[in-house]
Amino acid sequence: MERLSASAHLMIVSDLDHTMVDHHDSENFSLLRFNTLWEANYRHNSLLVFSTGRSPTLYKELRKEKPMLTPDITIMSVGTEITYGLSMEPDVGWVEVLNQKWDKNIVVEEASKFSELTPQAESEQRPHKVSFYTQKDKAQAVTKALSESLEKRGLDVKIIYSGGIDLDILPQGAGKGQALAYLHKKFKSIGKLPNSTLVCGDSGNDAELFSIPDVFGVMVSNAQEELLQWHAENAKNNSKIIHASERCAAGIIQAIGHFNLGPNISLRDVKDFLDSKLETKSIGYEVVKFYLFYEKWRRAEVEESCLDHLKKSFNPSGVFIHPSGLEQSLADSLSSIQKQYGDSQGKQYRVWVDRVLPTKISPDSWLVKFDKWELSGKEQLCCRTTVILSSKDSNAAGEFVWLHIHQTWLEGSKSELSSTWLF
Ligand code: GLC
Ligand code: MG
């Protein structure tokens, strides 16, 4: 919560499965487009919140499978667990709220009387969430009967049906919407209510996100029937909610544009992304641009002449410290890059950056820390990276000069590739 010194410009609260993450897009193209947009234009002044039905166990699995960014806040288990940052520090205040009129044992006991309910995996049963599978045609009747029996036992619960299969039982005060309301209240109390909030979802457990006051909302094009039905019955005339024509993360980008919430063009969609006249420069933008270039260079999707253009942005006597500990001048590093042209052509090869966080260390220089990820085939590697950039006044072609790069393997990321000179 302390990362931003002022109110967030934009807070995006997005569901993951079939919203931020498209399981039908094996190239993850729209997710990578979103990542590029976020790190270049929003990371420094905005907040990214993932709100998923998954437990911490399944959430971590998804992070290993898909090129996802690190959110500032992670809300898991259908709004019953809130954590902060990379270290996933839990919000203990939230747990106290959820204990009211809740007794997991009674929920399990009453639910076991319904043969229509099949328990989900053990990992998905959480302190404030009991989850089952049930057929679409049974869902309504079971929900009604179960609520009645739990009420008789003195509990106050919320039953949510999602994806035409999942049935979750939570404390009444829980859920994705309540968790967001709790965060809004918390931000307000420290005078940092975000300037705008955009909620993004596709299924039943996302519905309550759309009823939080003053938020913008996007139901992605591939939204489930149960969410569209909820919208038709409850929010049809709310002009702050759209049903996007694009799927998943592409629908989120579409909504940013539709509601004028800020920049909505991802550098991945810009053919001349190296053109320095493109946009007001920011540090995030510079870092994203370079690594996008690096990906495209190795995929042979940029012209070979681009490297000359880029050389002007590197101080030749600057140093690159490779994760192996070896060091090279930036001039030599660029020569190494030269040889890599097209070596990943036609292969599944992607590069993206996460958590690009600059700190100004003098009137014209910045220390930038970020995670650089590379996907090569099925292997995902991460280097924690620190860079020193300086704003250059002598050369009108661009605004920043790279002075120093230092990388370390993230634990578990070291591989046979570690002997290659990768940026
Ligand atoms: C995720 C969770 C599951 C839950 C569903 C809907 O798939 O793993 O437990 O029922 O979301 O909320
Ligand atoms: Mg979903």
Coordinates of C-alpha atoms and ligand atoms in Angstrom, one line a residue:
M1 CA 0.0 0.0 0.0
E2 CA 2.9 2.3 0.6
R3 CA 4.5 2.0 -2.8
L4 CA 2.7 5.1 -4.2
S5 CA 3.2 8.4 -2.6
A6 CA -0.1 9.7 -3.9
S7 CA -3.5 8.3 -5.0
A8 CA -3.2 5.8 -7.7
H9 CA -4.0 7.1 -11.2
L10 CA -5.8 3.9 -12.0
M11 CA -6.6 0.8 -10.0
I12 CA -7.3 -2.3 -12.2
V13 CA -9.0 -5.1 -10.4
S14 CA -9.1 -8.1 -12.6
D15 CA -10.2 -11.7 -12.5
L16 CA -7.6 -14.1 -13.9
D17 CA -9.1 -17.2 -15.6
H18 CA -10.8 -16.2 -18.8
T19 CA -10.4 -12.5 -18.0
M20 CA -6.7 -11.5 -17.7
V21 CA -5.6 -15.0 -18.8
D22 CA -7.0 -16.5 -22.0
H23 CA -6.7 -20.2 -21.8
H24 CA -7.5 -20.4 -25.5
D25 CA -4.6 -18.2 -26.5
S26 CA -1.6 -20.5 -26.4
E27 CA 0.7 -17.6 -27.5
N28 CA -0.7 -15.4 -24.7
F29 CA -0.6 -12.6 -27.0
S30 CA -3.2 -10.3 -25.4
L31 CA -1.8 -10.9 -22.0
L32 CA 1.7 -9.9 -23.3
R33 CA 0.1 -6.8 -24.9
F34 CA -1.5 -5.9 -21.5
N35 CA 1.8 -6.4 -19.7
T36 CA 3.6 -4.1 -22.1
L37 CA 1.0 -1.4 -21.7
W38 CA 1.0 -1.7 -17.9
E39 CA 4.8 -1.6 -17.4
A40 CA 5.4 1.2 -19.9
N41 CA 2.5 3.4 -18.8
Y42 CA 1.0 2.5 -15.5
R43 CA 3.2 0.6 -13.1
H44 CA 4.9 3.7 -11.7
N45 CA 1.6 5.5 -10.7
S46 CA -1.1 2.9 -10.7
L47 CA -2.2 -0.3 -8.9
L48 CA -2.7 -3.7 -10.3
V49 CA -5.0 -6.0 -8.3
F50 CA -5.7 -9.6 -9.3
S51 CA -8.9 -11.0 -7.9
T52 CA -9.3 -14.7 -8.4
G53 CA -11.4 -17.7 -7.2
R54 CA -8.2 -19.8 -7.0
S55 CA -6.6 -20.6 -3.7
P56 CA -3.0 -19.5 -3.2
T57 CA -1.9 -23.0 -4.4
L58 CA -3.6 -22.9 -7.7
Y59 CA -2.8 -19.2 -8.1
K60 CA 0.9 -19.9 -7.8
E61 CA 0.5 -22.7 -10.4
L62 CA -1.1 -20.3 -12.9
R63 CA 1.8 -17.9 -12.4
K64 CA 4.2 -20.6 -13.4
E65 CA 2.2 -21.5 -16.6
K66 CA 1.4 -18.0 -17.9
P67 CA 3.4 -14.8 -18.4
M68 CA 1.6 -12.9 -15.7
L69 CA 2.8 -9.7 -14.0
T70 CA 3.1 -9.4 -10.3
P71 CA 0.1 -7.5 -8.9
D72 CA 0.4 -5.0 -6.1
I73 CA -2.5 -6.7 -4.3
T74 CA -3.7 -10.3 -4.7
I75 CA -7.2 -11.3 -3.7
M76 CA -7.6 -15.1 -3.7
S77 CA -10.2 -17.7 -2.9
V78 CA -13.1 -15.5 -4.1
G79 CA -12.4 -12.5 -2.0
T80 CA -11.6 -14.3 1.2
E81 CA -7.8 -13.8 1.2
I82 CA -6.1 -10.5 0.6
T83 CA -2.3 -10.2 0.3
Y84 CA 0.2 -7.5 -0.6
G85 CA 3.2 -7.4 -2.9
L86 CA 5.5 -10.0 -4.2
S87 CA 6.0 -11.4 -0.7
M88 CA 2.2 -11.9 -0.4
E89 CA 1.8 -10.4 3.1
P90 CA -1.7 -11.3 4.3
D91 CA -4.2 -8.7 5.4
V92 CA -5.0 -9.9 8.9
G93 CA -7.8 -7.2 9.4
W94 CA -9.7 -8.8 6.6
V95 CA -9.7 -12.3 8.2
E96 CA -11.3 -10.8 11.4
V97 CA -14.2 -9.3 9.3
L98 CA -14.8 -12.7 7.8
N99 CA -15.1 -14.6 11.1
Q100 CA -18.5 -13.1 11.8
K101 CA -21.4 -15.6 11.7
W102 CA -19.1 -18.2 10.1
D103 CA -18.3 -21.7 11.1
K104 CA -16.7 -23.8 8.4
N105 CA -17.5 -27.1 10.1
I106 CA -21.2 -26.4 10.1
V107 CA -21.0 -25.5 6.4
V108 CA -19.2 -28.7 5.5
E109 CA -21.7 -30.8 7.6
E110 CA -24.8 -29.2 6.1
A111 CA -23.5 -29.3 2.5
S112 CA -22.6 -33.0 2.8
K113 CA -26.3 -33.7 3.0
F114 CA -26.7 -32.6 -0.6
S115 CA -25.9 -35.4 -3.1
E116 CA -25.9 -32.9 -6.0
L117 CA -22.7 -31.3 -4.5
T118 CA -19.4 -32.8 -5.3
P119 CA -16.5 -31.4 -3.2
Q120 CA -13.7 -29.7 -5.1
A121 CA -10.0 -30.5 -4.4
E122 CA -8.7 -30.1 -0.9
S123 CA -6.4 -27.2 -2.0
E124 CA -9.6 -25.2 -2.8
Q125 CA -11.2 -25.6 0.6
R126 CA -10.1 -22.6 2.5
P127 CA -10.7 -21.2 6.0
H128 CA -13.5 -18.9 4.6
K129 CA -14.5 -20.8 1.5
V130 CA -16.0 -24.2 1.0
S131 CA -16.3 -25.2 -2.7
F132 CA -18.2 -27.8 -4.7
Y133 CA -19.1 -28.7 -8.3
T134 CA -22.7 -28.9 -9.3
Q135 CA -24.7 -29.2 -12.5
K136 CA -26.2 -26.0 -14.1
D137 CA -29.8 -27.2 -13.8
K138 CA -29.3 -28.1 -10.1
A139 CA -27.6 -24.9 -9.0
Q140 CA -30.5 -22.7 -8.2
A141 CA -32.5 -25.2 -6.1
V142 CA -29.4 -26.4 -4.1
T143 CA -28.5 -22.8 -3.4
K144 CA -31.9 -22.0 -2.0
A145 CA -32.2 -25.2 0.1
L146 CA -28.6 -24.9 1.4
S147 CA -29.0 -21.2 2.4
E148 CA -32.1 -22.1 4.3
S149 CA -30.5 -24.9 6.3
L150 CA -27.4 -22.8 7.1
E151 CA -29.5 -19.9 8.2
K152 CA -31.3 -22.3 10.6
R153 CA -27.9 -23.2 12.0
G154 CA -27.3 -19.5 12.8
L155 CA -24.8 -18.8 9.9
D156 CA -24.9 -15.9 7.5
V157 CA -23.4 -17.1 4.2
K158 CA -23.2 -16.2 0.6
I159 CA -23.5 -18.8 -2.1
I160 CA -22.0 -18.1 -5.5
Y161 CA -22.3 -20.0 -8.7
S162 CA -19.6 -19.5 -11.4
G163 CA -18.5 -20.9 -14.7
G164 CA -21.6 -23.0 -15.0
I165 CA -20.0 -25.6 -12.6
D166 CA -18.4 -24.1 -9.4
L167 CA -20.4 -23.5 -6.2
D168 CA -18.7 -21.6 -3.5
I169 CA -20.0 -21.0 0.1
L170 CA -18.4 -18.0 1.8
P171 CA -19.2 -15.8 4.8
Q172 CA -21.8 -13.1 3.9
G173 CA -19.2 -10.3 4.3
A174 CA -16.8 -12.0 1.8
G175 CA -16.6 -12.1 -2.0
K176 CA -14.7 -10.2 -4.6
G177 CA -16.9 -7.1 -4.3
Q178 CA -16.7 -6.9 -0.5
A179 CA -12.9 -7.3 -0.7
L180 CA -12.7 -4.4 -3.1
A181 CA -15.0 -2.3 -0.9
Y182 CA -12.7 -3.1 2.0
L183 CA -9.6 -2.0 0.0
H184 CA -11.4 1.2 -1.1
K185 CA -12.2 2.0 2.5
K186 CA -8.6 1.4 3.5
F187 CA -7.2 3.6 0.8
K188 CA -9.7 6.3 1.6
S189 CA -8.7 6.3 5.3
I190 CA -5.1 7.2 4.3
G191 CA -6.3 9.8 1.8
K192 CA -5.3 7.7 -1.3
L193 CA -8.5 6.6 -2.9
P194 CA -7.5 5.7 -6.5
N195 CA -8.6 8.3 -9.1
S196 CA -10.4 5.6 -11.0
T197 CA -11.0 1.9 -10.6
L198 CA -11.7 -0.5 -13.5
V199 CA -13.1 -3.9 -12.6
C200 CA -12.8 -6.8 -15.1
G201 CA -14.5 -10.1 -15.1
D202 CA -16.1 -13.0 -17.0
S203 CA -18.1 -15.1 -14.5
G204 CA -20.6 -15.3 -11.6
N205 CA -18.1 -14.6 -8.8
D206 CA -17.1 -11.4 -10.6
A207 CA -20.7 -10.0 -10.6
E208 CA -20.3 -8.2 -7.2
L209 CA -17.2 -6.3 -8.5
F210 CA -19.6 -4.5 -10.8
S211 CA -21.9 -3.2 -8.1
I212 CA -19.2 -1.4 -6.1
P213 CA -20.0 2.4 -6.2
D214 CA -18.1 4.5 -8.8
V215 CA -16.2 1.8 -10.5
F216 CA -15.9 1.3 -14.3
G217 CA -16.4 -2.2 -15.4
V218 CA -15.7 -4.5 -18.3
M219 CA -17.2 -7.8 -18.9
V220 CA -14.9 -9.4 -21.5
S221 CA -16.5 -10.6 -24.8
N222 CA -16.2 -14.2 -23.7
A223 CA -18.1 -13.6 -20.4
Q224 CA -20.3 -16.4 -19.1
E225 CA -24.0 -16.5 -19.4
E226 CA -24.5 -16.2 -15.6
L227 CA -22.6 -12.8 -15.5
L228 CA -24.4 -11.4 -18.5
Q229 CA -27.7 -12.5 -17.0
W230 CA -26.8 -10.8 -13.7
H231 CA -25.9 -7.6 -15.7
A232 CA -29.2 -7.7 -17.6
E233 CA -31.2 -8.0 -14.3
N234 CA -29.2 -5.6 -12.2
A235 CA -27.1 -3.1 -14.1
K236 CA -28.4 -2.8 -17.6
N237 CA -28.6 1.0 -17.6
N238 CA -25.2 1.6 -16.0
S239 CA -23.1 3.3 -18.6
K240 CA -20.0 2.7 -16.6
I241 CA -20.1 -1.0 -17.5
I242 CA -19.4 -2.4 -20.9
H243 CA -19.5 -5.8 -22.5
A244 CA -16.3 -5.7 -24.6
S245 CA -16.1 -7.0 -28.1
E246 CA -12.7 -8.3 -27.4
R247 CA -11.7 -11.4 -25.4
C248 CA -9.9 -11.4 -22.1
A249 CA -6.9 -8.9 -21.7
A250 CA -7.7 -7.4 -25.1
G251 CA -11.1 -6.5 -23.7
I252 CA -9.4 -4.8 -20.7
I253 CA -7.3 -2.7 -23.0
Q254 CA -10.4 -1.9 -25.0
A255 CA -12.2 -0.7 -21.8
I256 CA -9.2 1.5 -20.8
G257 CA -9.7 3.3 -24.1
H258 CA -13.5 3.3 -24.0
F259 CA -13.6 5.0 -20.6
N260 CA -10.6 7.2 -21.3
L261 CA -8.7 6.0 -18.3
G262 CA -5.3 6.7 -19.7
P263 CA -2.9 5.4 -22.5
N264 CA -4.5 2.4 -24.2
I265 CA -2.0 1.6 -26.9
S266 CA 0.4 -1.2 -26.1
L267 CA 3.9 -0.9 -27.7
R268 CA 3.4 -4.4 -29.0
D269 CA 0.8 -3.0 -31.3
V270 CA 3.0 -0.2 -32.6
K271 CA 4.9 -1.0 -35.7
D272 CA 7.5 1.7 -35.3
F273 CA 7.8 1.3 -31.6
L274 CA 11.5 2.3 -31.7
D275 CA 10.6 5.7 -33.1
S276 CA 11.6 8.1 -30.4
K277 CA 9.1 10.7 -31.3
L278 CA 6.3 8.4 -30.3
E279 CA 5.3 9.5 -26.8
T280 CA 6.3 11.4 -23.7
K281 CA 9.1 9.4 -22.3
S282 CA 9.1 7.6 -19.1
I283 CA 11.5 5.2 -17.5
G284 CA 9.1 2.3 -17.7
Y285 CA 8.5 3.0 -21.4
E286 CA 12.3 3.0 -22.1
V287 CA 12.8 -0.3 -20.4
V288 CA 9.8 -2.0 -22.0
K289 CA 10.9 -0.6 -25.4
F290 CA 14.4 -2.1 -25.1
Y291 CA 13.2 -5.6 -24.1
L292 CA 10.5 -5.6 -26.8
F293 CA 13.3 -4.7 -29.3
Y294 CA 15.4 -7.6 -27.9
E295 CA 12.6 -10.1 -28.3
K296 CA 11.9 -8.9 -31.8
W297 CA 15.5 -8.8 -32.7
R298 CA 16.0 -12.5 -31.8
R299 CA 12.7 -13.3 -33.6
A300 CA 14.0 -11.3 -36.6
E301 CA 10.9 -9.1 -36.5
V302 CA 12.8 -5.8 -36.7
E303 CA 15.2 -4.7 -39.3
E304 CA 18.9 -5.3 -38.7
S305 CA 19.6 -1.6 -39.1
C306 CA 17.7 -0.9 -35.8
L307 CA 20.6 -1.9 -33.8
D308 CA 22.6 1.1 -34.9
H309 CA 19.8 3.3 -33.9
L310 CA 19.8 1.7 -30.5
K311 CA 23.6 1.9 -30.0
K312 CA 23.2 5.6 -29.4
S313 CA 21.2 4.8 -26.2
F314 CA 24.1 2.8 -24.7
N315 CA 27.1 4.3 -23.1
P316 CA 29.8 2.2 -24.7
S317 CA 32.1 2.1 -21.7
G318 CA 29.1 1.3 -19.4
V319 CA 29.2 -2.2 -17.9
F320 CA 26.9 -5.2 -18.1
I321 CA 27.3 -7.6 -15.2
H322 CA 25.9 -11.0 -16.3
P323 CA 24.1 -13.2 -13.8
S324 CA 27.1 -15.6 -13.9
G325 CA 29.2 -12.8 -12.5
L326 CA 31.1 -12.1 -15.7
E327 CA 31.3 -8.6 -16.9
Q328 CA 31.4 -6.9 -20.3
S329 CA 31.4 -3.4 -21.6
L330 CA 28.1 -2.4 -23.0
A331 CA 29.8 -2.0 -26.4
D332 CA 30.9 -5.6 -26.3
S333 CA 27.4 -6.6 -25.1
L334 CA 25.8 -5.0 -28.1
S335 CA 28.2 -6.9 -30.4
S336 CA 27.0 -10.1 -28.7
I337 CA 23.4 -9.0 -29.4
Q338 CA 24.3 -8.4 -33.0
K339 CA 25.2 -12.1 -33.4
Q340 CA 21.9 -13.2 -31.9
Y341 CA 19.8 -11.7 -34.7
G342 CA 17.0 -14.2 -35.7
D343 CA 18.3 -17.0 -33.5
S344 CA 14.8 -17.5 -32.1
Q345 CA 13.0 -17.0 -35.4
G346 CA 10.0 -19.2 -35.7
K347 CA 10.4 -20.4 -32.1
Q348 CA 8.2 -19.7 -29.1
Y349 CA 10.3 -17.0 -27.7
R350 CA 9.1 -14.0 -25.7
V351 CA 10.5 -11.4 -23.4
W352 CA 8.6 -9.3 -20.9
V353 CA 9.4 -7.2 -17.9
D354 CA 7.7 -7.1 -14.6
R355 CA 7.7 -4.6 -11.6
V356 CA 9.6 -1.9 -13.4
L357 CA 10.3 0.5 -10.5
P358 CA 12.5 3.6 -11.0
T359 CA 14.1 5.7 -8.3
K360 CA 15.6 9.0 -9.1
I361 CA 19.1 9.2 -7.8
S362 CA 20.3 12.5 -9.2
P363 CA 18.6 15.3 -11.2
D364 CA 19.3 13.4 -14.4
S365 CA 19.7 9.7 -13.4
W366 CA 17.6 6.9 -12.3
L367 CA 18.2 3.5 -10.7
V368 CA 15.6 1.1 -12.2
K369 CA 14.8 -2.3 -10.7
F370 CA 12.8 -4.9 -12.6
D371 CA 12.3 -8.5 -13.3
K372 CA 13.2 -9.6 -16.9
W373 CA 11.5 -12.7 -18.0
E374 CA 12.2 -14.9 -21.0
L375 CA 10.1 -17.7 -22.3
S376 CA 12.0 -20.1 -24.6
G377 CA 9.9 -23.0 -25.6
K378 CA 8.4 -24.2 -22.3
E379 CA 11.1 -22.8 -20.1
Q380 CA 10.5 -19.5 -18.3
L381 CA 13.6 -17.7 -16.9
C382 CA 13.8 -14.7 -14.7
C383 CA 16.6 -12.2 -14.0
R384 CA 16.3 -9.7 -11.3
T385 CA 17.8 -6.7 -13.0
T386 CA 19.1 -3.3 -11.9
V387 CA 19.9 -0.6 -14.4
I388 CA 21.2 3.0 -14.2
L389 CA 19.8 5.3 -16.8
S390 CA 20.6 8.9 -17.4
S391 CA 18.6 11.4 -19.4
K392 CA 20.7 12.5 -22.3
D393 CA 20.8 16.1 -23.5
S394 CA 23.5 15.8 -26.0
N395 CA 21.6 13.5 -28.4
A396 CA 18.2 14.5 -29.7
A397 CA 17.4 11.0 -30.9
G398 CA 16.2 9.6 -27.6
E399 CA 16.0 10.7 -24.0
F400 CA 17.8 8.1 -22.0
V401 CA 21.3 6.5 -22.0
W402 CA 21.9 3.1 -20.4
L403 CA 25.0 3.3 -18.2
H404 CA 25.0 0.1 -16.2
I405 CA 23.1 -3.2 -16.2
H406 CA 23.4 -5.8 -13.4
Q407 CA 21.5 -9.1 -13.4
T408 CA 21.0 -12.0 -11.0
W409 CA 19.2 -15.2 -11.6
L410 CA 16.0 -15.5 -9.7
E411 CA 16.2 -18.7 -7.7
G412 CA 15.3 -21.7 -9.8
S413 CA 15.8 -19.8 -13.1
K414 CA 19.4 -20.7 -13.8
S415 CA 19.7 -23.1 -16.7
E416 CA 21.9 -24.2 -19.5
L417 CA 21.2 -20.9 -21.1
S418 CA 23.1 -19.2 -18.3
S419 CA 26.3 -19.5 -20.3
T420 CA 24.9 -17.5 -23.2
W421 CA 25.2 -13.7 -23.2
L422 CA 21.6 -12.7 -22.9
F423 CA 20.5 -9.2 -22.0
Ligands
GLC1 C1 -11.6 -21.2 -9.0 C2 -11.4 -21.9 -7.7 C3 -12.6 -22.7 -7.3 C4 -13.8 -21.8 -7.3 C5 -14.0 -21.1 -8.7 C6 -15.1 -20.2 -8.8 O1 -11.7 -22.0 -10.0 O2 -10.3 -22.8 -7.8 O3 -12.5 -23.2 -6.0 O4 -15.0 -22.6 -7.1 O5 -12.8 -20.4 -8.9 O6 -15.1 -19.2 -7.8
MG2 MG -12.9 -16.0 -14.6

